[in-house]
Short mmCIF file of N, CA and C in Angstrom, two decimals:
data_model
loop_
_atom_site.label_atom_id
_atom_site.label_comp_id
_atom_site.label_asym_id
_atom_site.label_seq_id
_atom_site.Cartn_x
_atom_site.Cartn_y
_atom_site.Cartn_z
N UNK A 1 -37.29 43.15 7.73
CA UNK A 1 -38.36 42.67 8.58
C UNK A 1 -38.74 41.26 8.12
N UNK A 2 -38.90 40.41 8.95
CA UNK A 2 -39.40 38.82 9.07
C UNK A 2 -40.88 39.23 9.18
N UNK A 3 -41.17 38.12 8.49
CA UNK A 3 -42.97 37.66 8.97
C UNK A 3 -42.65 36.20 8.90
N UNK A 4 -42.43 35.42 10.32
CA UNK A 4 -42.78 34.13 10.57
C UNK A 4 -43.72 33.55 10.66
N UNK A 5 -44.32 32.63 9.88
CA UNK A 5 -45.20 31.68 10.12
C UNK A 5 -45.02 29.93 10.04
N UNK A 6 -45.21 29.46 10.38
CA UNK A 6 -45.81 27.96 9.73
C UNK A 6 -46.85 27.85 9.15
N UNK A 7 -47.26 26.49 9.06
CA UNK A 7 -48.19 25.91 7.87
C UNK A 7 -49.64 25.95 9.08
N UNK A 8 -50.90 26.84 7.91
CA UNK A 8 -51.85 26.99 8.41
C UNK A 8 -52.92 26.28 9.07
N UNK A 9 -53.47 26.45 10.11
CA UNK A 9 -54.45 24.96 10.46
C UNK A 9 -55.97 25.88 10.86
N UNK A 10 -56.85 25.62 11.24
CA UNK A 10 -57.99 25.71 11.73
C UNK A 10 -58.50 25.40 12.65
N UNK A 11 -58.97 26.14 13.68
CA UNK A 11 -59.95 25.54 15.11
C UNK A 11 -60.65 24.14 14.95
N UNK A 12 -60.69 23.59 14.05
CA UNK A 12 -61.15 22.64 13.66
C UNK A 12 -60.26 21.70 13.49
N UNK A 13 -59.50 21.93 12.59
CA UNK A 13 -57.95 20.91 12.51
C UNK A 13 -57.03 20.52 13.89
N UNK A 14 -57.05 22.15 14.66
CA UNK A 14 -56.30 21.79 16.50
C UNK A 14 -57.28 20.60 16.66
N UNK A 15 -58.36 20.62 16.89
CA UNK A 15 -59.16 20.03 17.60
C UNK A 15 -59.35 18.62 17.59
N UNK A 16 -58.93 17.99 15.81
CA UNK A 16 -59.14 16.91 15.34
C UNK A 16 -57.68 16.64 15.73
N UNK A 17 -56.69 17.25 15.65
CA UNK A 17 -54.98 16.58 16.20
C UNK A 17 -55.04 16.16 17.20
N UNK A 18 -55.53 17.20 18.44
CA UNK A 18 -55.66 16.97 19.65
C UNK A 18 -56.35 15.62 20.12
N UNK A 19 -57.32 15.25 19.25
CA UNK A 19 -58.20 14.19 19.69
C UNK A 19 -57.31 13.10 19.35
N UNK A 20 -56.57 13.47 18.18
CA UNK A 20 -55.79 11.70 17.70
C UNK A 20 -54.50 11.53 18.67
N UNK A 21 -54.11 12.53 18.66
CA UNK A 21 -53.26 12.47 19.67
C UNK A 21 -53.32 12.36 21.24
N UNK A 22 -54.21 12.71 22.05
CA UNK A 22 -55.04 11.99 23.03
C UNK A 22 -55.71 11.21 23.13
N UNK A 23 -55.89 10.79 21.99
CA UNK A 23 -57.39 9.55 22.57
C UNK A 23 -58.75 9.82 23.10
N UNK A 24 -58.56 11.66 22.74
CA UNK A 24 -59.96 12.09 24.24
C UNK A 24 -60.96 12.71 22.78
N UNK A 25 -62.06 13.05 22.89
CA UNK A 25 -62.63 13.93 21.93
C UNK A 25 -62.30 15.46 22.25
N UNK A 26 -62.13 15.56 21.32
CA UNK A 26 -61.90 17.46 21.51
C UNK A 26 -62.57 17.90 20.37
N UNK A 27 -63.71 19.11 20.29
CA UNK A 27 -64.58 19.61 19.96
C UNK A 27 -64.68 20.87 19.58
N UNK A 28 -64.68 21.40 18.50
CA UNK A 28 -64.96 23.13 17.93
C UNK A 28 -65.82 23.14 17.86
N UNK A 29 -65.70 24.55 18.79
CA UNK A 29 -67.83 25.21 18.38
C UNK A 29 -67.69 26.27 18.14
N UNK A 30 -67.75 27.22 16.92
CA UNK A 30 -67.90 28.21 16.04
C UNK A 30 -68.41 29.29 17.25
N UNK A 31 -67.64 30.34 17.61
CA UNK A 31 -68.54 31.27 18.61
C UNK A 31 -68.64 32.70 17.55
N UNK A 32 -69.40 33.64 17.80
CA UNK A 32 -69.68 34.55 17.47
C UNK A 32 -68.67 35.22 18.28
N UNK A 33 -68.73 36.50 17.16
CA UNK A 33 -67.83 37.97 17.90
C UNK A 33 -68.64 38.24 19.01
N UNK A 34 -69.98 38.44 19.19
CA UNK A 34 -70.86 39.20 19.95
C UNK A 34 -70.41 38.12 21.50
N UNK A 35 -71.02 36.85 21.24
CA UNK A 35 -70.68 36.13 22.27
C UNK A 35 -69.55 35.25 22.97
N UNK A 36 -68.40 36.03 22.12
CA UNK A 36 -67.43 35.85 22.34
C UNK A 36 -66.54 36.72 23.65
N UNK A 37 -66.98 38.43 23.06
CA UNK A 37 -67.17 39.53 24.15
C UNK A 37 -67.80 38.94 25.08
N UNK A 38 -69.04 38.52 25.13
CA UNK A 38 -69.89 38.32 26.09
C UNK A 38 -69.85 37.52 26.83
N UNK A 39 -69.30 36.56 26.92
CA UNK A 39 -68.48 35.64 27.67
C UNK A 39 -67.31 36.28 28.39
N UNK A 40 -66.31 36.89 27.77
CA UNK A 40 -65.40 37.48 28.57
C UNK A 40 -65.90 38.37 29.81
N UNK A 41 -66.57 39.26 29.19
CA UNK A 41 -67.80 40.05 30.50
C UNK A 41 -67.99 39.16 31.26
N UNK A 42 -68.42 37.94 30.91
CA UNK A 42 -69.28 36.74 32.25
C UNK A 42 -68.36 36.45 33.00
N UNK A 43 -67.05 36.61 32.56
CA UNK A 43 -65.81 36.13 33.32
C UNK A 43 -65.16 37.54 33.99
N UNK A 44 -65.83 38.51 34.33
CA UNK A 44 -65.55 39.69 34.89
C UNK A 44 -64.83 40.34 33.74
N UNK A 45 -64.33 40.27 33.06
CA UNK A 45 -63.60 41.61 31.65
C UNK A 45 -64.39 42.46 31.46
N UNK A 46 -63.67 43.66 31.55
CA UNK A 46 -64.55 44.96 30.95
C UNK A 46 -64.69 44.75 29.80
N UNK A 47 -66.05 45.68 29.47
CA UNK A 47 -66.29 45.13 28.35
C UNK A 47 -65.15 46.22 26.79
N UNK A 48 -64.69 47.36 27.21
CA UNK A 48 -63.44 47.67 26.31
C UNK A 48 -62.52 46.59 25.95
N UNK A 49 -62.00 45.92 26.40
CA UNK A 49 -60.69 44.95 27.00
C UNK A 49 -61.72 43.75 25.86
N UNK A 50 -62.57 43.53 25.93
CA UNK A 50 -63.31 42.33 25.71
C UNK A 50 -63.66 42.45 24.33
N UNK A 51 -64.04 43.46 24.28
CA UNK A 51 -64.22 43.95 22.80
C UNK A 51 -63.21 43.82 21.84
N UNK A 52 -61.97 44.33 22.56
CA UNK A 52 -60.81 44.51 21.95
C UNK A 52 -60.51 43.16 21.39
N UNK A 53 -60.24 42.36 22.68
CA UNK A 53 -59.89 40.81 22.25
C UNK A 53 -60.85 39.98 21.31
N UNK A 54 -62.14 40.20 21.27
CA UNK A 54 -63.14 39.80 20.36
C UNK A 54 -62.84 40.31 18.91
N UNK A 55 -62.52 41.52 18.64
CA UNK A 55 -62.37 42.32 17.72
C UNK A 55 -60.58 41.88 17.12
N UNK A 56 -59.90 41.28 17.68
CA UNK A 56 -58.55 39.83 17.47
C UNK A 56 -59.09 39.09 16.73
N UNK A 57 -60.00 38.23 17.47
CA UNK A 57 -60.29 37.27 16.97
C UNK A 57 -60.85 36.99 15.78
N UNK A 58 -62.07 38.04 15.61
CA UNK A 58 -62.64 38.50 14.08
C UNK A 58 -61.21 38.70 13.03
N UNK A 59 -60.65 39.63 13.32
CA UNK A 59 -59.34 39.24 12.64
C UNK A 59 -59.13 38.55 11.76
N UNK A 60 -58.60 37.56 12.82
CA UNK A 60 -57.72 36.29 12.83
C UNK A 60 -58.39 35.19 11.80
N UNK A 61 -60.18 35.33 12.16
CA UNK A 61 -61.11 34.13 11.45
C UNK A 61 -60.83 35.25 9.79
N UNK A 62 -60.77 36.53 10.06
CA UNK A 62 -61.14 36.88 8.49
C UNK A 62 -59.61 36.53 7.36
N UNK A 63 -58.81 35.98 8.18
CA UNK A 63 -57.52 35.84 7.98
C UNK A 63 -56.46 36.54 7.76
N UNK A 64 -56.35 38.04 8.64
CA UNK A 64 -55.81 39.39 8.34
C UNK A 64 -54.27 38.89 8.62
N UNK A 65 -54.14 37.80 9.49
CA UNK A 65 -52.86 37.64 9.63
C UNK A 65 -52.46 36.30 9.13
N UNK A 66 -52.77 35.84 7.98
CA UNK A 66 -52.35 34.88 7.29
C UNK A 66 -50.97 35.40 6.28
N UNK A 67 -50.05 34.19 6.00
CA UNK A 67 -48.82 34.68 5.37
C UNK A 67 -48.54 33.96 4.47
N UNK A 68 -48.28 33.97 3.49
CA UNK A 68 -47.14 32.65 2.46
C UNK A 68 -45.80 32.65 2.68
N UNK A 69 -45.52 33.88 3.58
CA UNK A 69 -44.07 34.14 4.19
C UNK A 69 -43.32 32.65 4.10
N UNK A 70 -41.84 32.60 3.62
CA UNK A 70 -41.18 30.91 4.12
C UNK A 70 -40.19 31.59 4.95
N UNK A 71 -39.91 32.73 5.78
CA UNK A 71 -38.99 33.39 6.16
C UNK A 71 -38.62 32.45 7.57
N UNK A 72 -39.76 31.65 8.20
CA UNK A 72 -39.22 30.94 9.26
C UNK A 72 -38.10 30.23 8.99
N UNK A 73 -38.84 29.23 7.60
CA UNK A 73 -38.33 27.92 7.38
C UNK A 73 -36.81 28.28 6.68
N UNK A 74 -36.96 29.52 6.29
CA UNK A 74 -35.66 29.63 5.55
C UNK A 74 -34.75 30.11 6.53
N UNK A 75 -35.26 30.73 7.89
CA UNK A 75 -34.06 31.01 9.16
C UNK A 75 -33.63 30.01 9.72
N UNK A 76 -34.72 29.10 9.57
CA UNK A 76 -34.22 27.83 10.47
C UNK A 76 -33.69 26.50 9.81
N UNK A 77 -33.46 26.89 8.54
CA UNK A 77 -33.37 26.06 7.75
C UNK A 77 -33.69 24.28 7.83
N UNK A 78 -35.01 24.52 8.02
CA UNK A 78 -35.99 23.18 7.87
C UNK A 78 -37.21 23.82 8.38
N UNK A 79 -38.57 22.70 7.56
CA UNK A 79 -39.89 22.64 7.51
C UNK A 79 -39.93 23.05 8.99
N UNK A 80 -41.17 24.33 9.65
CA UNK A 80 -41.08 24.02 11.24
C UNK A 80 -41.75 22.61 11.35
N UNK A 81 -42.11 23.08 12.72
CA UNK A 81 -42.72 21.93 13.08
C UNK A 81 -43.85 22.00 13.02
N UNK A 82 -44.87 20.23 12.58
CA UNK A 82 -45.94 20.50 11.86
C UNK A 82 -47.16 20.04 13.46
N UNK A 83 -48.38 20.79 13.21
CA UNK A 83 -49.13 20.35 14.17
C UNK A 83 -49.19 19.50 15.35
N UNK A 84 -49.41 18.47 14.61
CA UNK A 84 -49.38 16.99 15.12
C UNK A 84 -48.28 16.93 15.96
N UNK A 85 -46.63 17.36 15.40
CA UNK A 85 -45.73 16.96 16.15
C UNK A 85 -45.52 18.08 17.21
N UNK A 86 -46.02 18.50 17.09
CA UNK A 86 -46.08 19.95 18.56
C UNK A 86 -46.96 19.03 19.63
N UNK A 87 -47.47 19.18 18.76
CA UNK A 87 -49.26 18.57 20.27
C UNK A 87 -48.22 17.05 20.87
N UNK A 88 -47.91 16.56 19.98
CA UNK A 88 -47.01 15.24 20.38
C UNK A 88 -45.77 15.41 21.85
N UNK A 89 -45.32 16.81 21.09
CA UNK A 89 -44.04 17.30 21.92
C UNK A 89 -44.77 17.81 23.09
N UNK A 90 -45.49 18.47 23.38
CA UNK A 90 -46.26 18.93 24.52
C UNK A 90 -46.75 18.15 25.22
N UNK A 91 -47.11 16.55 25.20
CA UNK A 91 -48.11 15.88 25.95
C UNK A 91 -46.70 15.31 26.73
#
């Protein structure tokens, strides 16, 4: 079994790439689990479904799926690709 990852970034870090790399401001705002659900509801989601995906995200911030894994870099034999040059490749 593989566990792929790359090199870790933060809602905060997308946000600051995105901006250098556009020219535009791009902005993180810390949401809560609660109003995170609760927003999805506002957008018609049941609230099971909403929960669920809220209850991801908590996760994700507590870092349940963080890795030191190098199993990418060693399949693909080279560094992936780092932030910056994704957001680069995408625009």
């Amino acid at each position: 079994m593989y566990e792929l990852a790359g090199t870790t970034f933060t809602f905060a870090e997308l946000a600051a790439a995105v901006t250098a790399a556009t020219g535009t401001t791009v902005e993180y705002t810390t949401v809560t689990v609660d109003d995170l659900a609760a927003g999805m509801v506002a957008t018609g989601m049941d609230e099971g479904t909403a929960g669920f995906w809220a209850s991801i995200d908590a996760s994700i911030a507590r870092g349940d799926l963080f890795t030191e894994s190098t199993d990418l870099r060693d399949l693909i034999g080279r560094e992936p690709t780092s932030l910056e040059d994704a957001i680069r490749e995408a625009l």
